[in-house]
Amino acid sequence: MLRETSQLKEVFIVRYADDFKLFCKKRSDADKLFQAVQMWLRERLSLEISQEKSKVVNLKKHYSEFLGIKMKLWHKGNKWVIKAHVHDKAVEKAKSTLKDKVKKLQKISYAQKR
């Protein structure tokens, strides 16, 4: 009922610490919300948002990254669903960390054999 009788914009918020994503159904709502959040953060909290990390993205066309996960909308039957994958940068970091740990274990194992 509120959706039909109100001028309020429907938005879903996902937040972790100081990172957050806002999800809207329409691009026009997303653009207005982006400007409003940017102004609110600046005026109320004296915070500036990162221009390279903050933008409006159409998830039907492009991926968006959040907390090391990249997500995109995919058409499934008669609805849209989120497909999520580990972000490429997070995969590379995990591989690098794993390689370093394996090398460390090999050094320990080699030292014990001597």
PDB file of N, CA and C in Angstrom, residues 34-71:
ATOM      1  N   PHE A  34      22.060   8.543  -4.811  1.00  0.00           N
ATOM      2  CA  PHE A  34      23.506   8.731  -4.787  1.00  0.00           C
ATOM      3  C   PHE A  34      23.849  10.170  -4.392  1.00  0.00           C
ATOM      4  N   GLN A  35      23.191  11.129  -5.021  1.00  0.00           N
ATOM      5  CA  GLN A  35      23.434  12.544  -4.703  1.00  0.00           C
ATOM      6  C   GLN A  35      23.034  12.863  -3.261  1.00  0.00           C
ATOM      7  N   ALA A  36      21.887  12.333  -2.822  1.00  0.00           N
ATOM      8  CA  ALA A  36      21.407  12.604  -1.464  1.00  0.00           C
ATOM      9  C   ALA A  36      22.361  12.032  -0.409  1.00  0.00           C
ATOM     10  N   VAL A  37      22.836  10.817  -0.618  1.00  0.00           N
ATOM     11  CA  VAL A  37      23.763  10.184   0.334  1.00  0.00           C
ATOM     12  C   VAL A  37      25.078  10.941   0.363  1.00  0.00           C
ATOM     13  N   GLN A  38      25.558  11.323  -0.812  1.00  0.00           N
ATOM     14  CA  GLN A  38      26.809  12.072  -0.894  1.00  0.00           C
ATOM     15  C   GLN A  38      26.697  13.393  -0.121  1.00  0.00           C
ATOM     16  N   MET A  39      25.595  14.113  -0.314  1.00  0.00           N
ATOM     17  CA  MET A  39      25.384  15.378   0.396  1.00  0.00           C
ATOM     18  C   MET A  39      25.229  15.144   1.898  1.00  0.00           C
ATOM     19  N   TRP A  40      24.488  14.125   2.296  1.00  0.00           N
ATOM     20  CA  TRP A  40      24.269  13.844   3.715  1.00  0.00           C
ATOM     21  C   TRP A  40      25.584  13.522   4.419  1.00  0.00           C
ATOM     22  N   LEU A  41      26.397  12.686   3.787  1.00  0.00           N
ATOM     23  CA  LEU A  41      27.688  12.330   4.385  1.00  0.00           C
ATOM     24  C   LEU A  41      28.585  13.560   4.522  1.00  0.00           C
ATOM     25  N   ARG A  42      28.566  14.412   3.513  1.00  0.00           N
ATOM     26  CA  ARG A  42      29.411  15.612   3.542  1.00  0.00           C
ATOM     27  C   ARG A  42      28.922  16.604   4.606  1.00  0.00           C
ATOM     28  N   GLU A  43      27.624  16.880   4.627  1.00  0.00           N
ATOM     29  CA  GLU A  43      27.090  17.910   5.517  1.00  0.00           C
ATOM     30  C   GLU A  43      26.967  17.453   6.966  1.00  0.00           C
ATOM     31  N   ARG A  44      26.522  16.233   7.197  1.00  0.00           N
ATOM     32  CA  ARG A  44      26.283  15.766   8.563  1.00  0.00           C
ATOM     33  C   ARG A  44      27.521  15.172   9.221  1.00  0.00           C
ATOM     34  N   LEU A  45      28.323  14.443   8.433  1.00  0.00           N
ATOM     35  CA  LEU A  45      29.462  13.742   9.027  1.00  0.00           C
ATOM     36  C   LEU A  45      30.815  14.264   8.570  1.00  0.00           C
ATOM     37  N   SER A  46      30.823  15.246   7.697  1.00  0.00           N
ATOM     38  CA  SER A  46      32.060  15.812   7.138  1.00  0.00           C
ATOM     39  C   SER A  46      32.916  14.732   6.478  1.00  0.00           C
ATOM     40  N   LEU A  47      32.258  13.828   5.748  1.00  0.00           N
ATOM     41  CA  LEU A  47      32.955  12.746   5.051  1.00  0.00           C
ATOM     42  C   LEU A  47      32.816  12.916   3.544  1.00  0.00           C
ATOM     43  N   GLU A  48      33.891  12.649   2.843  1.00  0.00           N
ATOM     44  CA  GLU A  48      33.858  12.642   1.377  1.00  0.00           C
ATOM     45  C   GLU A  48      33.929  11.185   0.929  1.00  0.00           C
ATOM     46  N   ILE A  49      33.161  10.852  -0.099  1.00  0.00           N
ATOM     47  CA  ILE A  49      33.205   9.482  -0.600  1.00  0.00           C
ATOM     48  C   ILE A  49      34.290   9.354  -1.659  1.00  0.00           C
ATOM     49  N   SER A  50      34.792   8.150  -1.833  1.00  0.00           N
ATOM     50  CA  SER A  50      35.819   7.881  -2.823  1.00  0.00           C
ATOM     51  C   SER A  50      35.190   7.899  -4.216  1.00  0.00           C
ATOM     52  N   GLN A  51      35.656   8.802  -5.063  1.00  0.00           N
ATOM     53  CA  GLN A  51      35.096   8.931  -6.410  1.00  0.00           C
ATOM     54  C   GLN A  51      35.384   7.704  -7.280  1.00  0.00           C
ATOM     55  N   GLU A  52      36.526   7.057  -7.065  1.00  0.00           N
ATOM     56  CA  GLU A  52      36.848   5.882  -7.894  1.00  0.00           C
ATOM     57  C   GLU A  52      36.098   4.622  -7.449  1.00  0.00           C
ATOM     58  N   LYS A  53      35.673   4.573  -6.204  1.00  0.00           N
ATOM     59  CA  LYS A  53      34.956   3.386  -5.719  1.00  0.00           C
ATOM     60  C   LYS A  53      33.445   3.567  -5.665  1.00  0.00           C
ATOM     61  N   SER A  54      32.960   4.793  -5.792  1.00  0.00           N
ATOM     62  CA  SER A  54      31.538   5.080  -5.627  1.00  0.00           C
ATOM     63  C   SER A  54      30.918   5.469  -6.964  1.00  0.00           C
ATOM     64  N   LYS A  55      29.895   4.712  -7.373  1.00  0.00           N
ATOM     65  CA  LYS A  55      29.230   5.005  -8.635  1.00  0.00           C
ATOM     66  C   LYS A  55      27.908   4.260  -8.692  1.00  0.00           C
ATOM     67  N   VAL A  56      27.072   4.656  -9.639  1.00  0.00           N
ATOM     68  CA  VAL A  56      25.812   3.974  -9.892  1.00  0.00           C
ATOM     69  C   VAL A  56      26.076   2.942 -10.980  1.00  0.00           C
ATOM     70  N   VAL A  57      25.680   1.683 -10.729  1.00  0.00           N
ATOM     71  CA  VAL A  57      25.940   0.591 -11.666  1.00  0.00           C
ATOM     72  C   VAL A  57      24.634  -0.120 -11.986  1.00  0.00           C
ATOM     73  N   ASN A  58      24.427  -0.424 -13.256  1.00  0.00           N
ATOM     74  CA  ASN A  58      23.295  -1.241 -13.674  1.00  0.00           C
ATOM     75  C   ASN A  58      23.735  -2.703 -13.573  1.00  0.00           C
ATOM     76  N   LEU A  59      23.232  -3.420 -12.583  1.00  0.00           N
ATOM     77  CA  LEU A  59      23.662  -4.801 -12.347  1.00  0.00           C
ATOM     78  C   LEU A  59      23.191  -5.773 -13.430  1.00  0.00           C
ATOM     79  N   LYS A  60      22.277  -5.347 -14.283  1.00  0.00           N
ATOM     80  CA  LYS A  60      21.859  -6.194 -15.400  1.00  0.00           C
ATOM     81  C   LYS A  60      22.912  -6.187 -16.502  1.00  0.00           C
ATOM     82  N   LYS A  61      23.760  -5.150 -16.518  1.00  0.00           N
ATOM     83  CA  LYS A  61      24.769  -5.005 -17.574  1.00  0.00           C
ATOM     84  C   LYS A  61      26.200  -5.168 -17.089  1.00  0.00           C
ATOM     85  N   HIS A  62      26.464  -4.802 -15.827  1.00  0.00           N
ATOM     86  CA  HIS A  62      27.841  -4.779 -15.324  1.00  0.00           C
ATOM     87  C   HIS A  62      27.932  -5.408 -13.943  1.00  0.00           C
ATOM     88  N   TYR A  63      29.132  -5.875 -13.614  1.00  0.00           N
ATOM     89  CA  TYR A  63      29.394  -6.392 -12.272  1.00  0.00           C
ATOM     90  C   TYR A  63      29.616  -5.228 -11.312  1.00  0.00           C
ATOM     91  N   SER A  64      29.343  -5.484 -10.050  1.00  0.00           N
ATOM     92  CA  SER A  64      29.663  -4.549  -8.986  1.00  0.00           C
ATOM     93  C   SER A  64      30.381  -5.341  -7.891  1.00  0.00           C
ATOM     94  N   GLU A  65      31.389  -4.728  -7.273  1.00  0.00           N
ATOM     95  CA  GLU A  65      32.204  -5.428  -6.268  1.00  0.00           C
ATOM     96  C   GLU A  65      31.846  -4.918  -4.878  1.00  0.00           C
ATOM     97  N   PHE A  66      31.773  -5.845  -3.932  1.00  0.00           N
ATOM     98  CA  PHE A  66      31.512  -5.488  -2.535  1.00  0.00           C
ATOM     99  C   PHE A  66      32.156  -6.529  -1.640  1.00  0.00           C
ATOM    100  N   LEU A  67      33.091  -6.102  -0.804  1.00  0.00           N
ATOM    101  CA  LEU A  67      33.768  -6.966   0.164  1.00  0.00           C
ATOM    102  C   LEU A  67      34.415  -8.185  -0.487  1.00  0.00           C
ATOM    103  N   GLY A  68      35.037  -7.983  -1.651  1.00  0.00           N
ATOM    104  CA  GLY A  68      35.741  -9.069  -2.324  1.00  0.00           C
ATOM    105  C   GLY A  68      34.843  -9.989  -3.141  1.00  0.00           C
ATOM    106  N   ILE A  69      33.591  -9.617  -3.296  1.00  0.00           N
ATOM    107  CA  ILE A  69      32.657 -10.425  -4.089  1.00  0.00           C
ATOM    108  C   ILE A  69      32.133  -9.561  -5.223  1.00  0.00           C
ATOM    109  N   LYS A  70      32.148 -10.112  -6.442  1.00  0.00           N
ATOM    110  CA  LYS A  70      31.556  -9.380  -7.557  1.00  0.00           C
ATOM    111  C   LYS A  70      30.193  -9.999  -7.853  1.00  0.00           C
ATOM    112  N   MET A  71      29.225  -9.130  -8.138  1.00  0.00           N
ATOM    113  CA  MET A  71      27.863  -9.603  -8.334  1.00  0.00           C
ATOM    114  C   MET A  71      27.243  -8.954  -9.561  1.00  0.00           C
TER     115      MET A  71
END
